[in-house]
Amino acid sequence: MEGVIDAHTRDLLTRQPGFDWTVTEFVRVVDARLPPRVFHKHCPELLCPVVSTPVGIPVHLQLLGADPEALAANARQALNLGATSLDLNFGCPAKLVNRHDGGASLLRDPARVRAAVAAVHGAVGHAIPVTAKIRLGFADRRLALSCALAAEAGGARQLVVHGRTRNEGYRPPAHWEWIGRIRSRLSIPVVANGDIWSLEDYWRARTLSGCRDVMIGRGALADPWLAPRIRHWQLTGKRLPETPWGARAEILIRFAHLQRSTLTDRVVASLLKQWLNHMRARDPEAARRFERLKRINNLSELLTGLAA
């Protein structure tokens, strides 16, 4: 997801009704208070009168770090810059992030999860909500509930749970029933996450976890109409037709044009293929296009190949 879910993507994915809120890519916190430009890079919506996408969907700023003092300092910085919600990432499975004591690496010690959440909550008080995202553990699930309870004890107002351990990465299946075990023990809202690619997956995730809400990430890139599809079914009980290739190509092309305002064509081409790669697992035409275009670095040629 890194590099693709930016302000432009949040804009495009929320133009149709479906999402209730969105989350930024994480701001990496190490040992110092970061300058405003770092926050604005990850969340340019902070510069708007309301921290939301252009259609008004709230944007939550996400922090990733392990040092409570540094997290607190950056939480205060974010609050001063206008953040309306702070999310803490304890779910990132990336080896580089974990090797530097971030993301899911903290799930090996629930006390560290609690300390991190408590530091951020203490820094912002009740001015804005603090939420968190975890996995079911690092190498195994033995500490899943303990980490969830630690986040709640630290002051998290909501918890997103990805239904796999760090070592399971993104290998299916997601263990939605384990999310249900956590939900039944917490008093704060729990949101189910992981392997939600379709309307059927959404319903199974809700049924097995007992959660009212779900978070979708890769599924929204694979099918940009997944959230609208879920919302339409919630409101009408009817299914929208499958997303045709023409609609997928159109959103990719819009994405490229928005990115060209700040990035070089070569970088935009790379991001475009990254998004197309997410689509190909769930759409045969996207898979065919990816195989045909994956070695093309010229953006104009790439856009022509998408539209043809």
Short mmCIF file of C-alpha atoms in Angstrom, two decimals:
data_model
loop_
_atom_site.label_atom_id
_atom_site.label_comp_id
_atom_site.label_asym_id
_atom_site.label_seq_id
_atom_site.Cartn_x
_atom_site.Cartn_y
_atom_site.Cartn_z
CA MET A 1 0.00 0.00 0.00
CA GLU A 2 2.92 2.35 0.66
CA GLY A 3 3.27 4.99 -2.03
CA VAL A 4 -0.23 4.49 -3.42
CA ILE A 5 -2.56 5.60 -0.63
CA ASP A 6 -1.89 9.33 -0.67
CA ALA A 7 -4.19 12.36 -0.77
CA HIS A 8 -4.93 11.88 -4.48
CA THR A 9 -5.96 8.25 -3.95
CA ARG A 10 -8.07 9.19 -0.94
CA ASP A 11 -9.78 11.79 -3.11
CA LEU A 12 -10.51 9.33 -5.93
CA LEU A 13 -11.71 6.50 -3.68
CA THR A 14 -14.11 8.67 -1.70
CA ARG A 15 -15.85 10.41 -4.59
CA GLN A 16 -18.60 7.78 -4.45
CA PRO A 17 -20.45 7.13 -1.16
CA GLY A 18 -18.96 4.26 0.81
CA PHE A 19 -16.18 5.22 3.18
CA ASP A 20 -16.90 6.74 6.59
CA TRP A 21 -13.27 7.81 7.18
CA THR A 22 -9.79 7.30 5.78
CA VAL A 23 -6.28 6.93 7.22
CA THR A 24 -3.01 8.34 5.94
CA GLU A 25 0.17 6.40 5.34
CA PHE A 26 2.13 6.36 8.57
CA VAL A 27 4.36 9.20 9.70
CA ARG A 28 7.51 7.48 10.97
CA VAL A 29 8.46 8.74 14.45
CA VAL A 30 11.94 7.89 15.73
CA ASP A 31 13.45 10.15 18.39
CA ALA A 32 12.59 13.76 17.60
CA ARG A 33 9.69 16.06 16.86
CA LEU A 34 9.20 16.23 13.11
CA PRO A 35 8.79 19.53 11.24
CA PRO A 36 5.38 20.54 9.87
CA ARG A 37 6.44 19.78 6.29
CA VAL A 38 6.62 16.04 7.09
CA PHE A 39 3.04 16.03 8.36
CA HIS A 40 1.88 18.08 5.38
CA LYS A 41 3.59 15.68 2.98
CA HIS A 42 1.71 12.70 4.39
CA CYS A 43 -1.50 14.58 5.08
CA PRO A 44 -1.88 17.69 2.90
CA GLU A 45 -5.50 17.77 4.06
CA LEU A 46 -4.13 19.43 7.23
CA LEU A 47 -3.77 22.58 5.12
CA CYS A 48 -7.50 22.59 4.34
CA PRO A 49 -10.18 24.23 6.51
CA VAL A 50 -11.46 20.73 7.33
CA VAL A 51 -9.15 17.69 7.53
CA SER A 52 -11.04 15.65 4.99
CA THR A 53 -11.08 14.58 1.36
CA PRO A 54 -12.62 17.09 -1.07
CA VAL A 55 -16.06 15.48 -0.63
CA GLY A 56 -15.85 15.71 3.16
CA ILE A 57 -14.72 12.25 4.29
CA PRO A 58 -12.54 12.66 7.44
CA VAL A 59 -8.83 11.88 7.20
CA HIS A 60 -7.13 10.40 10.27
CA LEU A 61 -3.39 10.98 10.65
CA GLN A 62 -1.38 7.85 11.44
CA LEU A 63 1.84 7.67 13.47
CA LEU A 64 4.27 4.76 13.69
CA GLY A 65 6.90 4.59 16.37
CA ALA A 66 8.01 3.00 19.64
CA ASP A 67 9.45 5.76 21.82
CA PRO A 68 6.68 7.18 24.05
CA GLU A 69 8.32 10.60 24.47
CA ALA A 70 8.89 11.03 20.73
CA LEU A 71 5.35 9.87 19.97
CA ALA A 72 3.96 12.35 22.50
CA ALA A 73 5.98 15.24 21.04
CA ASN A 74 4.78 14.45 17.53
CA ALA A 75 1.21 13.98 18.70
CA ARG A 76 1.29 17.53 20.11
CA GLN A 77 2.82 18.75 16.85
CA ALA A 78 0.04 17.07 14.87
CA LEU A 79 -2.59 18.56 17.15
CA ASN A 80 -1.12 22.04 16.69
CA LEU A 81 -1.21 21.53 12.92
CA GLY A 82 -4.93 20.76 13.03
CA ALA A 83 -5.15 16.97 13.15
CA THR A 84 -8.62 15.85 14.22
CA SER A 85 -7.75 12.20 14.97
CA LEU A 86 -4.54 10.23 15.56
CA ASP A 87 -4.10 6.56 14.74
CA LEU A 88 -1.18 4.43 15.94
CA ASN A 89 0.20 1.72 13.67
CA PHE A 90 1.13 -1.54 15.43
CA GLY A 91 0.32 -3.62 12.37
CA CYS A 92 2.95 -2.92 9.71
CA PRO A 93 4.69 -6.26 8.92
CA ALA A 94 7.50 -4.80 6.77
CA LYS A 95 10.89 -6.24 7.74
CA LEU A 96 12.64 -2.87 7.55
CA VAL A 97 10.07 -1.24 9.83
CA ASN A 98 10.11 -4.13 12.31
CA ARG A 99 13.91 -4.27 12.33
CA HIS A 100 13.91 -0.63 13.44
CA ASP A 101 11.48 -1.29 16.29
CA GLY A 102 8.27 -0.13 14.66
CA GLY A 103 4.90 -1.47 13.58
CA ALA A 104 4.11 -5.05 14.52
CA SER A 105 7.40 -5.48 16.41
CA LEU A 106 5.76 -3.93 19.49
CA LEU A 107 3.21 -6.75 19.62
CA ARG A 108 5.83 -8.90 21.34
CA ASP A 109 5.33 -6.79 24.49
CA PRO A 110 1.81 -5.54 25.38
CA ALA A 111 3.31 -3.14 27.94
CA ARG A 112 5.02 -1.27 25.10
CA VAL A 113 1.74 -1.03 23.20
CA ARG A 114 0.07 0.45 26.26
CA ALA A 115 2.93 2.88 26.87
CA ALA A 116 2.85 4.15 23.28
CA VAL A 117 -0.92 4.67 23.25
CA ALA A 118 -0.89 6.24 26.72
CA ALA A 119 1.84 8.69 25.70
CA VAL A 120 -0.13 9.91 22.69
CA HIS A 121 -3.39 10.01 24.61
CA GLY A 122 -1.68 11.95 27.39
CA ALA A 123 -0.23 14.43 24.90
CA VAL A 124 -3.56 15.32 23.26
CA GLY A 125 -5.92 14.64 26.17
CA HIS A 126 -9.53 14.67 25.11
CA ALA A 127 -8.95 17.25 22.36
CA ILE A 128 -8.95 14.59 19.64
CA PRO A 129 -9.50 10.80 19.67
CA VAL A 130 -6.59 8.36 19.64
CA THR A 131 -7.13 5.04 17.86
CA ALA A 132 -4.86 2.08 17.08
CA LYS A 133 -4.37 -0.76 14.65
CA ILE A 134 -2.85 -4.13 15.59
CA ARG A 135 -2.40 -7.61 14.18
CA LEU A 136 -3.10 -10.86 16.02
CA GLY A 137 0.48 -10.95 17.24
CA PHE A 138 4.04 -11.10 15.96
CA ALA A 139 5.01 -14.76 15.54
CA ASP A 140 1.85 -16.28 17.05
CA ARG A 141 -1.49 -15.29 18.59
CA ARG A 142 -0.73 -15.86 22.27
CA LEU A 143 -0.58 -12.13 23.06
CA ALA A 144 -3.37 -10.99 20.71
CA LEU A 145 -5.90 -10.27 23.44
CA SER A 146 -3.27 -8.82 25.78
CA CYS A 147 -2.13 -6.34 23.12
CA ALA A 148 -5.72 -5.35 22.39
CA LEU A 149 -6.47 -4.81 26.07
CA ALA A 150 -3.22 -2.84 26.39
CA ALA A 151 -4.27 -0.47 23.60
CA GLU A 152 -7.63 0.05 25.28
CA ALA A 153 -6.00 0.60 28.69
CA GLY A 154 -3.67 3.17 27.13
CA GLY A 155 -6.60 5.27 26.01
CA ALA A 156 -7.44 4.09 22.48
CA ARG A 157 -11.01 4.98 21.56
CA GLN A 158 -11.20 2.41 18.76
CA LEU A 159 -9.15 -0.58 17.64
CA VAL A 160 -8.68 -1.97 14.14
CA VAL A 161 -7.55 -5.61 14.15
CA HIS A 162 -5.94 -7.22 11.12
CA GLY A 163 -6.77 -10.91 11.30
CA ARG A 164 -3.24 -12.27 10.89
CA THR A 165 0.05 -12.25 12.76
CA ARG A 166 3.07 -10.38 11.50
CA ASN A 167 4.71 -13.64 10.40
CA GLU A 168 1.60 -14.58 8.42
CA GLY A 169 2.01 -11.39 6.42
CA TYR A 170 -0.80 -11.24 3.89
CA ARG A 171 -1.15 -14.98 3.31
CA PRO A 172 -4.79 -16.08 3.38
CA PRO A 173 -6.86 -16.66 5.29
CA ALA A 174 -7.50 -13.80 7.68
CA HIS A 175 -8.74 -15.18 11.00
CA TRP A 176 -11.89 -13.10 11.45
CA GLU A 177 -13.10 -15.38 14.25
CA TRP A 178 -10.07 -14.35 16.31
CA ILE A 179 -11.08 -10.72 15.86
CA GLY A 180 -14.42 -11.73 17.37
CA ARG A 181 -12.66 -13.09 20.46
CA ILE A 182 -10.99 -9.73 20.94
CA ARG A 183 -14.16 -7.76 20.27
CA SER A 184 -16.05 -9.70 22.94
CA ARG A 185 -13.51 -8.67 25.60
CA LEU A 186 -13.13 -4.97 24.79
CA SER A 187 -15.48 -2.13 25.64
CA ILE A 188 -14.30 0.10 22.76
CA PRO A 189 -15.38 -0.42 19.13
CA VAL A 190 -13.36 -3.03 17.23
CA VAL A 191 -13.05 -2.88 13.44
CA ALA A 192 -12.30 -6.01 11.38
CA ASN A 193 -9.58 -5.88 8.75
CA GLY A 194 -7.91 -8.30 6.34
CA ASP A 195 -8.85 -10.21 3.16
CA ILE A 196 -12.01 -8.22 2.42
CA TRP A 197 -12.10 -8.27 -1.37
CA SER A 198 -15.81 -8.57 -2.12
CA LEU A 199 -19.32 -8.07 -0.77
CA GLU A 200 -19.33 -11.72 0.31
CA ASP A 201 -16.03 -11.27 2.17
CA TYR A 202 -17.47 -8.22 3.91
CA TRP A 203 -20.45 -10.19 5.14
CA ARG A 204 -18.34 -13.16 6.29
CA ALA A 205 -15.91 -10.86 8.10
CA ARG A 206 -18.78 -9.17 9.93
CA THR A 207 -20.48 -12.46 10.74
CA LEU A 208 -17.39 -14.22 12.09
CA SER A 209 -15.99 -11.22 13.97
CA GLY A 210 -19.26 -9.74 15.18
CA CYS A 211 -17.86 -6.31 14.26
CA ARG A 212 -20.19 -3.65 12.95
CA ASP A 213 -17.50 -2.00 10.82
CA VAL A 214 -14.68 -3.18 8.60
CA MET A 215 -11.58 -1.52 7.21
CA ILE A 216 -10.55 -2.19 3.63
CA GLY A 217 -7.15 -1.39 2.15
CA ARG A 218 -5.83 -3.58 -0.64
CA GLY A 219 -9.43 -4.50 -1.49
CA ALA A 220 -10.21 -0.88 -2.29
CA LEU A 221 -7.27 -0.73 -4.69
CA ALA A 222 -8.21 -4.05 -6.29
CA ASP A 223 -11.77 -2.77 -6.81
CA PRO A 224 -12.20 0.99 -6.29
CA TRP A 225 -15.96 0.41 -6.16
CA LEU A 226 -15.83 -2.06 -3.28
CA ALA A 227 -16.82 0.47 -0.60
CA PRO A 228 -19.65 1.91 -2.77
CA ARG A 229 -20.74 -1.68 -3.50
CA ILE A 230 -20.98 -2.42 0.23
CA ARG A 231 -22.78 0.83 0.97
CA HIS A 232 -25.27 0.28 -1.87
CA TRP A 233 -26.07 -3.18 -0.53
CA GLN A 234 -26.49 -1.79 3.01
CA LEU A 235 -28.98 0.82 1.79
CA THR A 236 -30.91 -1.17 -0.80
CA GLY A 237 -30.21 -4.89 -0.30
CA LYS A 238 -29.24 -5.03 -3.98
CA ARG A 239 -25.94 -5.82 -5.65
CA LEU A 240 -24.17 -3.46 -8.01
CA PRO A 241 -22.80 -5.04 -11.20
CA GLU A 242 -19.13 -6.00 -11.32
CA THR A 243 -16.75 -3.11 -11.99
CA PRO A 244 -15.92 -3.09 -15.74
CA TRP A 245 -12.38 -2.58 -17.03
CA GLY A 246 -13.31 0.81 -18.51
CA ALA A 247 -14.16 2.18 -15.05
CA ARG A 248 -10.94 0.75 -13.59
CA ALA A 249 -8.87 2.27 -16.40
CA GLU A 250 -10.57 5.63 -15.93
CA ILE A 251 -9.64 5.87 -12.24
CA LEU A 252 -6.05 4.84 -12.99
CA ILE A 253 -5.79 7.52 -15.64
CA ARG A 254 -7.26 10.14 -13.29
CA PHE A 255 -4.75 9.06 -10.67
CA ALA A 256 -1.88 9.57 -13.11
CA HIS A 257 -3.03 13.05 -14.10
CA LEU A 258 -3.38 14.12 -10.46
CA GLN A 259 0.09 12.78 -9.61
CA ARG A 260 1.73 14.57 -12.54
CA SER A 261 1.14 17.88 -10.77
CA THR A 262 3.93 17.09 -8.28
CA LEU A 263 5.85 14.00 -9.47
CA THR A 264 7.96 13.12 -12.50
CA ASP A 265 6.42 10.99 -15.21
CA ARG A 266 8.74 8.08 -14.39
CA VAL A 267 7.64 8.05 -10.74
CA VAL A 268 3.98 8.33 -11.76
CA ALA A 269 4.41 5.39 -14.14
CA SER A 270 5.82 3.30 -11.27
CA LEU A 271 2.91 4.20 -8.96
CA LEU A 272 0.42 3.49 -11.73
CA LYS A 273 1.81 -0.01 -12.24
CA GLN A 274 1.78 -0.54 -8.47
CA TRP A 275 -1.95 0.15 -8.38
CA LEU A 276 -2.58 -1.94 -11.50
CA ASN A 277 -0.71 -4.78 -9.80
CA HIS A 278 -3.22 -4.65 -6.93
CA MET A 279 -6.09 -4.85 -9.43
CA ARG A 280 -4.79 -7.83 -11.38
CA ALA A 281 -5.41 -10.44 -8.67
CA ARG A 282 -9.16 -9.81 -8.82
CA ASP A 283 -9.78 -8.82 -12.44
CA PRO A 284 -8.72 -10.88 -15.49
CA GLU A 285 -8.50 -7.85 -17.79
CA ALA A 286 -6.34 -5.98 -15.28
CA ALA A 287 -4.06 -9.04 -15.17
CA ARG A 288 -3.76 -9.06 -18.96
CA ARG A 289 -3.00 -5.33 -19.05
CA PHE A 290 -0.41 -5.66 -16.30
CA GLU A 291 1.47 -8.40 -18.16
CA ARG A 292 1.41 -6.28 -21.31
CA LEU A 293 2.46 -3.02 -19.65
CA LYS A 294 4.64 -3.98 -16.67
CA ARG A 295 7.94 -3.25 -18.45
CA ILE A 296 6.84 0.09 -19.89
CA ASN A 297 8.23 3.14 -18.08
CA ASN A 298 7.07 5.82 -20.49
CA LEU A 299 3.95 7.34 -18.90
CA SER A 300 2.27 8.39 -22.14
CA GLU A 301 2.69 4.91 -23.58
CA LEU A 302 1.44 3.41 -20.34
CA LEU A 303 -1.69 5.57 -20.35
CA THR A 304 -2.37 4.68 -23.97
CA GLY A 305 -2.10 1.00 -23.07
CA LEU A 306 -4.62 1.41 -20.25
CA ALA A 307 -7.13 3.27 -22.39
CA ALA A 308 -6.85 1.10 -25.52
#
